[in-house]
PDB file of C-alpha atoms in Angstrom:
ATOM      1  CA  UNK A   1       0.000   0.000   0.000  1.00  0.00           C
ATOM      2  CA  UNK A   2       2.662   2.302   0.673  1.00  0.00           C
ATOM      3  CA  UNK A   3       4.446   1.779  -2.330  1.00  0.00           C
ATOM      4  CA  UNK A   4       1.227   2.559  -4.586  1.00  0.00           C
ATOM      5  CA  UNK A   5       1.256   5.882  -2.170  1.00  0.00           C
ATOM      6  CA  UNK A   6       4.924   6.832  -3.141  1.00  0.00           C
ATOM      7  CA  UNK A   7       4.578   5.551  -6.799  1.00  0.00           C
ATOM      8  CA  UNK A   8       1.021   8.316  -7.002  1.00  0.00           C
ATOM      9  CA  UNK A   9       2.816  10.682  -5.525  1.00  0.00           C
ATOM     10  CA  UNK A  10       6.007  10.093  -7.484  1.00  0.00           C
ATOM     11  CA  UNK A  11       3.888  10.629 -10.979  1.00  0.00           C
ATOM     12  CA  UNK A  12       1.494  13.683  -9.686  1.00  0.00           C
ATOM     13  CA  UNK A  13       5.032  15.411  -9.066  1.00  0.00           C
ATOM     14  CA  UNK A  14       6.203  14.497 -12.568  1.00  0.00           C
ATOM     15  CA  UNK A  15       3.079  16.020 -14.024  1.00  0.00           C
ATOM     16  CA  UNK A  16       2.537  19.292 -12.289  1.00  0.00           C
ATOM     17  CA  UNK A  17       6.491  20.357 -11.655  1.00  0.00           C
ATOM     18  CA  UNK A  18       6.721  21.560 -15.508  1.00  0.00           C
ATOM     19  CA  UNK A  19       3.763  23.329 -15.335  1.00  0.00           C
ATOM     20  CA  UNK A  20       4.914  25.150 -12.109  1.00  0.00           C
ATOM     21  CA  UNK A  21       8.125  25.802 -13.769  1.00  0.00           C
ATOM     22  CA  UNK A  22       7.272  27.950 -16.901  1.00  0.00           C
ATOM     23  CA  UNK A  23       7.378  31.197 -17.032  1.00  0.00           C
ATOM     24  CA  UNK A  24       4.723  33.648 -16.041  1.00  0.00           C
ATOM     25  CA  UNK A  25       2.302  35.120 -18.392  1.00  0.00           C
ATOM     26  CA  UNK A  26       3.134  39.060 -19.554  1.00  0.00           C
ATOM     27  CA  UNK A  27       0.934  41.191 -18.396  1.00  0.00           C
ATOM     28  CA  UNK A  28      -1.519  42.882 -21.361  1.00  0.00           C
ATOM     29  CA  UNK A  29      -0.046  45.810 -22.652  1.00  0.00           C
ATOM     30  CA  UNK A  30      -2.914  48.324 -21.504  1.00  0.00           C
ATOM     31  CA  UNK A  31      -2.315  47.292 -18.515  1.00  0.00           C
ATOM     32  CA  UNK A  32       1.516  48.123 -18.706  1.00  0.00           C
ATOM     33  CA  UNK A  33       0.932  51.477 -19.920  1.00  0.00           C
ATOM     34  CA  UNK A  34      -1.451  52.928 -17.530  1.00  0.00           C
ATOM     35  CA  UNK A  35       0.110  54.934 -14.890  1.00  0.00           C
ATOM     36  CA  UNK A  36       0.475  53.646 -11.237  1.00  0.00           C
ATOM     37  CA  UNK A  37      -1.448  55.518  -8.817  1.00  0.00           C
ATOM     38  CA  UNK A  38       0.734  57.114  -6.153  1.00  0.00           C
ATOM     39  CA  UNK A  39       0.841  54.896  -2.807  1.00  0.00           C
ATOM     40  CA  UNK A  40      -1.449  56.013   0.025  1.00  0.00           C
ATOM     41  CA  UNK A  41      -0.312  55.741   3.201  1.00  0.00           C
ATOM     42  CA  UNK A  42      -3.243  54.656   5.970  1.00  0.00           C
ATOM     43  CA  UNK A  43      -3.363  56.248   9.520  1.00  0.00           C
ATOM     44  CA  UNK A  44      -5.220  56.689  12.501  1.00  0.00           C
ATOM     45  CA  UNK A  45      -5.955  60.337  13.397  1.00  0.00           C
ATOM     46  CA  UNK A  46      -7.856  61.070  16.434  1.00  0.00           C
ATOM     47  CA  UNK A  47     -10.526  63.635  16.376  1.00  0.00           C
ATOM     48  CA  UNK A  48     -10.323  67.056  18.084  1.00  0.00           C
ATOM     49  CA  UNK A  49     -12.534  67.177  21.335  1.00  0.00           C
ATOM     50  CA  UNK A  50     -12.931  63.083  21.334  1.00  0.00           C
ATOM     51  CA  UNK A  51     -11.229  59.454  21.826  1.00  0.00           C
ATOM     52  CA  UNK A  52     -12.480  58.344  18.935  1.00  0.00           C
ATOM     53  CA  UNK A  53      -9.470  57.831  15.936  1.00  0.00           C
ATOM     54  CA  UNK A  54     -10.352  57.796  12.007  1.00  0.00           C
ATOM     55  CA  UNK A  55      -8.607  55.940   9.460  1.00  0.00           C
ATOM     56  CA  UNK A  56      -7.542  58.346   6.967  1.00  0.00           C
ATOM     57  CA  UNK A  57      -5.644  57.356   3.550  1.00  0.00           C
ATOM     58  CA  UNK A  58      -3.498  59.591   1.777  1.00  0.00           C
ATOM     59  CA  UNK A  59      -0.316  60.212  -0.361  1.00  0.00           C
ATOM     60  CA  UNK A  60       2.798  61.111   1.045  1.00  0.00           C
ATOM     61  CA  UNK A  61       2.397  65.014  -0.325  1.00  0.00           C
ATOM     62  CA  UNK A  62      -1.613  65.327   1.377  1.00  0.00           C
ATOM     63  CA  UNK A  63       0.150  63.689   4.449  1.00  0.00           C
ATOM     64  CA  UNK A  64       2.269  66.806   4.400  1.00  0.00           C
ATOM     65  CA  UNK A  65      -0.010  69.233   4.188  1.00  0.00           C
ATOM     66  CA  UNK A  66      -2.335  67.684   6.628  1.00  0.00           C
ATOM     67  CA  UNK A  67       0.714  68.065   9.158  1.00  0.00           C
ATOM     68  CA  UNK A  68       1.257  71.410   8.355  1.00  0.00           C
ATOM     69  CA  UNK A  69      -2.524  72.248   8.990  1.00  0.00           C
ATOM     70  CA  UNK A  70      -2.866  73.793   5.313  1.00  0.00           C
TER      71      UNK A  70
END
C-alpha cells in the first residue's frame, strides 16, 4: 500500500512540476501602460474634542499638508 502511495505521488510530481516551472504570463499591454497611482499611506488620526481615531488614507504630499494644517 505504501508503495502505490509513493509511486502516485512520485507521478502527480512528474506532471505538475513543468507546469509550475514555466514562465509567467506578460501582463496585457494596456495594462503596462497605464500609470500607477501614487501609494497612500493609511493612519489613525484622532478627532479634536474626542477618543475616537479615524482611518484616513493619503499620499505622502496630502500627508504633508495635513501636518502642516494647510
Amino acid at each position: 500500500m505504501r508503495f502505490v502511495f509513493v509511486f502516485l505521488a512520485a507521478g502527480s510530481v512528474a506532471l505538475v512540476a513543468p507546469a509550475l516551472a514555466s514562465e509567467p504570463k506578460a501582463q496585457p499591454v494596456e495594462e503596462q501602460s497605464e500609470a500607477k497611482e501614487p501609494k497612500k499611506i493609511c493612519r489613525y488620526v484622532a478627532e479634536i474634542g474626542s477618543r475616537r481615531k479615524t482611518r484616513m488614507c493619503m499620499t505622502v504630499d496630502q500627508w504633508r499638508e495635513f501636518n502642516q494644517g494647510e
